[in-house]
Amino acid sequence: MIKDFLIIDNALDNIDELVKLSNSVDYFSAEKTLMEGINLTTSTDTPTGLWRGYRSHLLSHINKCLFLKTANSMMYDIFKMENYTYNTSCYFNKMPKLNGVKDTDWWHVDNCLFAGVVYMTESPEKNSGTLLNINNDIVEVENVYNRLVIYKSSIMHRPQNTFGDNIYNCRSTLSFFIEDITFSKKFED
């Protein structure tokens, strides 16, 4: 099982397809200024929770087949098992540098079993990964294209820094939240 966190490089075979889709979907936001190139939705079916930047509808609502392919691939790579059931949600997130907002203000925990991201910016700025506060030790996970990081959702975490000013050059991730997982056989470390 995952002790605190797990990193998987070259995590998804379909990362380029996900990036392309993330640049064409509508987003929700509570930001005061709009990022160049962003399509804001008029839907009132807002994703749950709080987030910085821009968040899409659930990937399962945007493209169910792509969601199932992506989620099943991630779950197998994470847990190395085939016999389990799970409930997870995935969203695209775009996080440009926001004027007047300090990135250090966004420490939080999530309300699920595990949370994580897959980094989707091909040439990210340095120091733009994820910070994890594990027993008051700060662990830096570097933002590397197609890197997946999953962590216990009770661990305080935040984006290290954001960057960019438009939909194509900002910090872009596929965020996921595993709400439930049941293994059909005993899981061994």
PDB file of C-alpha atoms in Angstrom:
ATOM      1  CA  MET A   1       0.000   0.000   0.000  1.00  0.00           C
ATOM      2  CA  ILE A   2       1.087   3.619  -0.368  1.00  0.00           C
ATOM      3  CA  LYS A   3       2.997   4.699   2.747  1.00  0.00           C
ATOM      4  CA  ASP A   4       2.702   8.485   2.264  1.00  0.00           C
ATOM      5  CA  PHE A   5       3.129   9.133  -1.454  1.00  0.00           C
ATOM      6  CA  LEU A   6       4.173   7.461  -4.688  1.00  0.00           C
ATOM      7  CA  ILE A   7       5.695   8.878  -7.886  1.00  0.00           C
ATOM      8  CA  ILE A   8       5.326   7.203 -11.289  1.00  0.00           C
ATOM      9  CA  ASP A   9       7.148   8.669 -14.302  1.00  0.00           C
ATOM     10  CA  ASN A  10       5.817   8.220 -17.844  1.00  0.00           C
ATOM     11  CA  ALA A  11       2.532   7.339 -16.198  1.00  0.00           C
ATOM     12  CA  LEU A  12       0.029   7.553 -19.047  1.00  0.00           C
ATOM     13  CA  ASP A  13       0.190   6.215 -22.605  1.00  0.00           C
ATOM     14  CA  ASN A  14      -2.473   8.722 -23.668  1.00  0.00           C
ATOM     15  CA  ILE A  15      -0.974  11.902 -22.144  1.00  0.00           C
ATOM     16  CA  ASP A  16      -0.872  13.810 -25.471  1.00  0.00           C
ATOM     17  CA  GLU A  17      -4.560  13.073 -26.056  1.00  0.00           C
ATOM     18  CA  LEU A  18      -5.373  14.364 -22.567  1.00  0.00           C
ATOM     19  CA  VAL A  19      -3.330  17.558 -23.083  1.00  0.00           C
ATOM     20  CA  LYS A  20      -5.084  18.253 -26.386  1.00  0.00           C
ATOM     21  CA  LEU A  21      -8.492  17.710 -24.799  1.00  0.00           C
ATOM     22  CA  SER A  22      -7.591  19.887 -21.783  1.00  0.00           C
ATOM     23  CA  ASN A  23      -6.939  22.803 -24.154  1.00  0.00           C
ATOM     24  CA  SER A  24     -10.397  22.558 -25.719  1.00  0.00           C
ATOM     25  CA  VAL A  25     -12.848  22.039 -22.827  1.00  0.00           C
ATOM     26  CA  ASP A  26     -14.756  24.581 -20.748  1.00  0.00           C
ATOM     27  CA  TYR A  27     -13.625  25.489 -17.229  1.00  0.00           C
ATOM     28  CA  PHE A  28     -15.062  26.738 -13.960  1.00  0.00           C
ATOM     29  CA  SER A  29     -13.328  29.442 -11.945  1.00  0.00           C
ATOM     30  CA  ALA A  30     -13.741  31.833  -9.062  1.00  0.00           C
ATOM     31  CA  GLU A  31     -10.748  33.908 -10.213  1.00  0.00           C
ATOM     32  CA  LYS A  32     -11.280  37.646 -10.669  1.00  0.00           C
ATOM     33  CA  THR A  33      -9.234  37.881 -13.882  1.00  0.00           C
ATOM     34  CA  LEU A  34      -9.597  35.569 -16.828  1.00  0.00           C
ATOM     35  CA  MET A  35      -6.658  33.778 -18.373  1.00  0.00           C
ATOM     36  CA  GLU A  36      -6.094  34.221 -22.109  1.00  0.00           C
ATOM     37  CA  GLY A  37      -7.619  31.418 -24.177  1.00  0.00           C
ATOM     38  CA  ILE A  38      -9.787  29.986 -21.385  1.00  0.00           C
ATOM     39  CA  ASN A  39     -13.378  28.976 -22.162  1.00  0.00           C
ATOM     40  CA  LEU A  40     -15.539  29.504 -19.110  1.00  0.00           C
ATOM     41  CA  THR A  41     -18.634  27.368 -18.839  1.00  0.00           C
ATOM     42  CA  THR A  42     -22.070  28.764 -18.149  1.00  0.00           C
ATOM     43  CA  SER A  43     -23.107  25.515 -16.469  1.00  0.00           C
ATOM     44  CA  THR A  44     -24.264  25.680 -12.879  1.00  0.00           C
ATOM     45  CA  ASP A  45     -23.097  22.089 -12.297  1.00  0.00           C
ATOM     46  CA  THR A  46     -19.934  23.299 -10.538  1.00  0.00           C
ATOM     47  CA  PRO A  47     -17.326  20.741  -9.377  1.00  0.00           C
ATOM     48  CA  THR A  48     -17.264  20.248  -5.619  1.00  0.00           C
ATOM     49  CA  GLY A  49     -14.490  21.572  -3.406  1.00  0.00           C
ATOM     50  CA  LEU A  50     -12.267  24.622  -3.564  1.00  0.00           C
ATOM     51  CA  TRP A  51      -9.479  25.103  -6.061  1.00  0.00           C
ATOM     52  CA  ARG A  52      -7.158  27.736  -7.463  1.00  0.00           C
ATOM     53  CA  GLY A  53      -7.158  28.621 -11.127  1.00  0.00           C
ATOM     54  CA  TYR A  54      -9.505  26.807 -13.474  1.00  0.00           C
ATOM     55  CA  ARG A  55     -11.113  23.357 -13.209  1.00  0.00           C
ATOM     56  CA  SER A  56     -12.979  21.397 -15.889  1.00  0.00           C
ATOM     57  CA  HIS A  57     -16.061  19.266 -15.598  1.00  0.00           C
ATOM     58  CA  LEU A  58     -15.381  15.688 -14.494  1.00  0.00           C
ATOM     59  CA  LEU A  59     -13.389  13.851 -17.158  1.00  0.00           C
ATOM     60  CA  SER A  60     -16.030  11.095 -16.936  1.00  0.00           C
ATOM     61  CA  HIS A  61     -18.629  13.656 -18.136  1.00  0.00           C
ATOM     62  CA  ILE A  62     -16.402  15.058 -20.882  1.00  0.00           C
ATOM     63  CA  ASN A  63     -15.354  11.719 -22.390  1.00  0.00           C
ATOM     64  CA  LYS A  64     -16.384   8.572 -20.516  1.00  0.00           C
ATOM     65  CA  CYS A  65     -14.267   6.165 -22.619  1.00  0.00           C
ATOM     66  CA  LEU A  66     -11.139   8.301 -22.166  1.00  0.00           C
ATOM     67  CA  PHE A  67     -11.851   8.599 -18.433  1.00  0.00           C
ATOM     68  CA  LEU A  68     -12.167   4.813 -18.027  1.00  0.00           C
ATOM     69  CA  LYS A  69      -8.991   4.156 -20.018  1.00  0.00           C
ATOM     70  CA  THR A  70      -7.054   6.772 -18.032  1.00  0.00           C
ATOM     71  CA  ALA A  71      -8.419   5.882 -14.583  1.00  0.00           C
ATOM     72  CA  ASN A  72      -7.971   2.124 -15.083  1.00  0.00           C
ATOM     73  CA  SER A  73      -4.399   2.645 -16.295  1.00  0.00           C
ATOM     74  CA  MET A  74      -3.557   4.874 -13.312  1.00  0.00           C
ATOM     75  CA  MET A  75      -5.142   2.519 -10.801  1.00  0.00           C
ATOM     76  CA  TYR A  76      -3.277  -0.494 -12.177  1.00  0.00           C
ATOM     77  CA  ASP A  77       0.055   1.391 -12.167  1.00  0.00           C
ATOM     78  CA  ILE A  78      -0.533   2.593  -8.607  1.00  0.00           C
ATOM     79  CA  PHE A  79      -1.768  -0.607  -6.982  1.00  0.00           C
ATOM     80  CA  LYS A  80      -0.347  -3.289  -9.344  1.00  0.00           C
ATOM     81  CA  MET A  81      -3.531  -5.317  -9.049  1.00  0.00           C
ATOM     82  CA  GLU A  82      -6.464  -6.124 -11.296  1.00  0.00           C
ATOM     83  CA  ASN A  83      -9.159  -7.353  -8.906  1.00  0.00           C
ATOM     84  CA  TYR A  84     -10.620  -4.320  -7.186  1.00  0.00           C
ATOM     85  CA  THR A  85     -13.413  -1.802  -7.452  1.00  0.00           C
ATOM     86  CA  TYR A  86     -12.903   1.912  -7.026  1.00  0.00           C
ATOM     87  CA  ASN A  87     -14.574   5.281  -7.185  1.00  0.00           C
ATOM     88  CA  THR A  88     -12.434   8.136  -8.477  1.00  0.00           C
ATOM     89  CA  SER A  89     -12.942  11.544 -10.009  1.00  0.00           C
ATOM     90  CA  CYS A  90     -10.606  13.302 -12.438  1.00  0.00           C
ATOM     91  CA  TYR A  91     -10.509  16.940 -13.529  1.00  0.00           C
ATOM     92  CA  PHE A  92      -8.265  19.055 -15.724  1.00  0.00           C
ATOM     93  CA  ASN A  93      -6.744  22.016 -13.871  1.00  0.00           C
ATOM     94  CA  LYS A  94      -5.099  25.095 -15.358  1.00  0.00           C
ATOM     95  CA  MET A  95      -3.159  27.300 -12.922  1.00  0.00           C
ATOM     96  CA  PRO A  96      -1.609  30.462 -14.347  1.00  0.00           C
ATOM     97  CA  LYS A  97       0.417  32.901 -12.277  1.00  0.00           C
ATOM     98  CA  LEU A  98      -2.237  35.042 -10.637  1.00  0.00           C
ATOM     99  CA  ASN A  99      -1.347  38.625  -9.769  1.00  0.00           C
ATOM    100  CA  GLY A 100      -1.740  39.420  -6.094  1.00  0.00           C
ATOM    101  CA  VAL A 101      -2.176  35.785  -5.021  1.00  0.00           C
ATOM    102  CA  LYS A 102       0.631  34.168  -3.040  1.00  0.00           C
ATOM    103  CA  ASP A 103       1.153  30.497  -3.886  1.00  0.00           C
ATOM    104  CA  THR A 104       2.193  29.899  -0.258  1.00  0.00           C
ATOM    105  CA  ASP A 105      -1.396  30.523   0.882  1.00  0.00           C
ATOM    106  CA  TRP A 106      -2.849  27.313  -0.508  1.00  0.00           C
ATOM    107  CA  TRP A 107      -1.921  24.474   1.930  1.00  0.00           C
ATOM    108  CA  HIS A 108      -4.842  22.073   2.219  1.00  0.00           C
ATOM    109  CA  VAL A 109      -5.984  18.464   2.624  1.00  0.00           C
ATOM    110  CA  ASP A 110      -8.579  16.682   0.502  1.00  0.00           C
ATOM    111  CA  ASN A 111     -11.680  14.785   1.608  1.00  0.00           C
ATOM    112  CA  CYS A 112     -11.028  11.335   0.093  1.00  0.00           C
ATOM    113  CA  LEU A 113      -8.632   8.378   0.544  1.00  0.00           C
ATOM    114  CA  PHE A 114      -5.920   9.454  -1.924  1.00  0.00           C
ATOM    115  CA  ALA A 115      -5.379  12.482  -4.128  1.00  0.00           C
ATOM    116  CA  GLY A 116      -2.882  13.238  -6.824  1.00  0.00           C
ATOM    117  CA  VAL A 117      -1.975  14.856 -10.089  1.00  0.00           C
ATOM    118  CA  VAL A 118      -0.470  13.994 -13.432  1.00  0.00           C
ATOM    119  CA  TYR A 119       1.631  16.912 -14.712  1.00  0.00           C
ATOM    120  CA  MET A 120       0.644  17.927 -18.241  1.00  0.00           C
ATOM    121  CA  THR A 121       2.922  20.847 -19.178  1.00  0.00           C
ATOM    122  CA  GLU A 122       5.722  19.733 -21.513  1.00  0.00           C
ATOM    123  CA  SER A 123       8.247  22.388 -20.444  1.00  0.00           C
ATOM    124  CA  PRO A 124       7.217  23.512 -16.961  1.00  0.00           C
ATOM    125  CA  GLU A 125       8.985  26.214 -15.016  1.00  0.00           C
ATOM    126  CA  LYS A 126      11.266  25.069 -12.201  1.00  0.00           C
ATOM    127  CA  ASN A 127       9.806  24.841  -8.701  1.00  0.00           C
ATOM    128  CA  SER A 128       6.273  24.331 -10.013  1.00  0.00           C
ATOM    129  CA  GLY A 129       5.540  20.849  -8.713  1.00  0.00           C
ATOM    130  CA  THR A 130       3.749  19.851  -5.535  1.00  0.00           C
ATOM    131  CA  LEU A 131       4.827  20.321  -1.930  1.00  0.00           C
ATOM    132  CA  LEU A 132       3.841  17.697   0.652  1.00  0.00           C
ATOM    133  CA  ASN A 133       4.050  18.385   4.381  1.00  0.00           C
ATOM    134  CA  ILE A 134       4.812  14.986   5.894  1.00  0.00           C
ATOM    135  CA  ASN A 135       5.262  15.221   9.681  1.00  0.00           C
ATOM    136  CA  ASN A 136       6.495  18.833   9.298  1.00  0.00           C
ATOM    137  CA  ASP A 137       9.073  17.798   6.683  1.00  0.00           C
ATOM    138  CA  ILE A 138       8.441  19.451   3.316  1.00  0.00           C
ATOM    139  CA  VAL A 139       8.839  17.062   0.384  1.00  0.00           C
ATOM    140  CA  GLU A 140       9.139  18.641  -3.069  1.00  0.00           C
ATOM    141  CA  VAL A 141       7.785  16.676  -6.027  1.00  0.00           C
ATOM    142  CA  GLU A 142       9.179  18.117  -9.249  1.00  0.00           C
ATOM    143  CA  ASN A 143       6.802  18.992 -12.091  1.00  0.00           C
ATOM    144  CA  VAL A 144       7.861  16.612 -14.889  1.00  0.00           C
ATOM    145  CA  TYR A 145       5.709  16.003 -17.969  1.00  0.00           C
ATOM    146  CA  ASN A 146       3.589  12.847 -17.560  1.00  0.00           C
ATOM    147  CA  ARG A 147       4.683  12.302 -13.944  1.00  0.00           C
ATOM    148  CA  LEU A 148       1.985  11.026 -11.601  1.00  0.00           C
ATOM    149  CA  VAL A 149       2.181  11.732  -7.887  1.00  0.00           C
ATOM    150  CA  ILE A 150      -0.376  10.214  -5.515  1.00  0.00           C
ATOM    151  CA  TYR A 151      -0.494  10.856  -1.773  1.00  0.00           C
ATOM    152  CA  LYS A 152      -2.698  10.176   1.201  1.00  0.00           C
ATOM    153  CA  SER A 153      -5.281  12.931   1.083  1.00  0.00           C
ATOM    154  CA  SER A 154      -4.759  13.682   4.788  1.00  0.00           C
ATOM    155  CA  ILE A 155      -1.255  14.996   3.975  1.00  0.00           C
ATOM    156  CA  MET A 156      -1.114  18.787   3.781  1.00  0.00           C
ATOM    157  CA  HIS A 157      -0.110  19.754   0.238  1.00  0.00           C
ATOM    158  CA  ARG A 158      -0.132  22.584  -2.273  1.00  0.00           C
ATOM    159  CA  PRO A 159       1.149  23.544  -5.691  1.00  0.00           C
ATOM    160  CA  GLN A 160       4.717  24.762  -5.265  1.00  0.00           C
ATOM    161  CA  ASN A 161       4.360  27.666  -7.704  1.00  0.00           C
ATOM    162  CA  THR A 162       2.174  28.510 -10.654  1.00  0.00           C
ATOM    163  CA  PHE A 163       3.283  29.985 -13.962  1.00  0.00           C
ATOM    164  CA  GLY A 164       2.154  31.151 -17.380  1.00  0.00           C
ATOM    165  CA  ASP A 165      -0.488  33.537 -18.571  1.00  0.00           C
ATOM    166  CA  ASN A 166      -2.558  31.504 -21.027  1.00  0.00           C
ATOM    167  CA  ILE A 167      -4.170  28.097 -21.418  1.00  0.00           C
ATOM    168  CA  TYR A 168      -1.172  26.692 -23.333  1.00  0.00           C
ATOM    169  CA  ASN A 169       1.761  27.785 -21.125  1.00  0.00           C
ATOM    170  CA  CYS A 170       0.389  27.584 -17.570  1.00  0.00           C
ATOM    171  CA  ARG A 171       0.712  24.862 -14.917  1.00  0.00           C
ATOM    172  CA  SER A 172      -1.558  22.164 -16.278  1.00  0.00           C
ATOM    173  CA  THR A 173      -2.519  18.968 -14.440  1.00  0.00           C
ATOM    174  CA  LEU A 174      -4.971  16.119 -14.381  1.00  0.00           C
ATOM    175  CA  SER A 175      -6.089  16.077 -10.740  1.00  0.00           C
ATOM    176  CA  PHE A 176      -7.636  12.925  -9.349  1.00  0.00           C
ATOM    177  CA  PHE A 177      -9.315  11.927  -6.112  1.00  0.00           C
ATOM    178  CA  ILE A 178      -9.810   8.292  -5.067  1.00  0.00           C
ATOM    179  CA  GLU A 179     -12.874   8.252  -2.852  1.00  0.00           C
ATOM    180  CA  ASP A 180     -13.151   4.503  -2.351  1.00  0.00           C
ATOM    181  CA  ILE A 181     -11.253   1.325  -3.229  1.00  0.00           C
ATOM    182  CA  THR A 182     -12.042  -2.302  -2.371  1.00  0.00           C
ATOM    183  CA  PHE A 183      -9.584  -5.089  -3.102  1.00  0.00           C
ATOM    184  CA  SER A 184     -10.936  -8.571  -3.760  1.00  0.00           C
ATOM    185  CA  LYS A 185      -7.840 -10.160  -2.195  1.00  0.00           C
ATOM    186  CA  LYS A 186      -5.542  -9.087   0.614  1.00  0.00           C
ATOM    187  CA  PHE A 187      -3.083  -6.435  -0.492  1.00  0.00           C
ATOM    188  CA  GLU A 188       0.524  -7.168   0.423  1.00  0.00           C
ATOM    189  CA  ASP A 189       3.293  -4.538   0.658  1.00  0.00           C
TER     190      ASP A 189
END
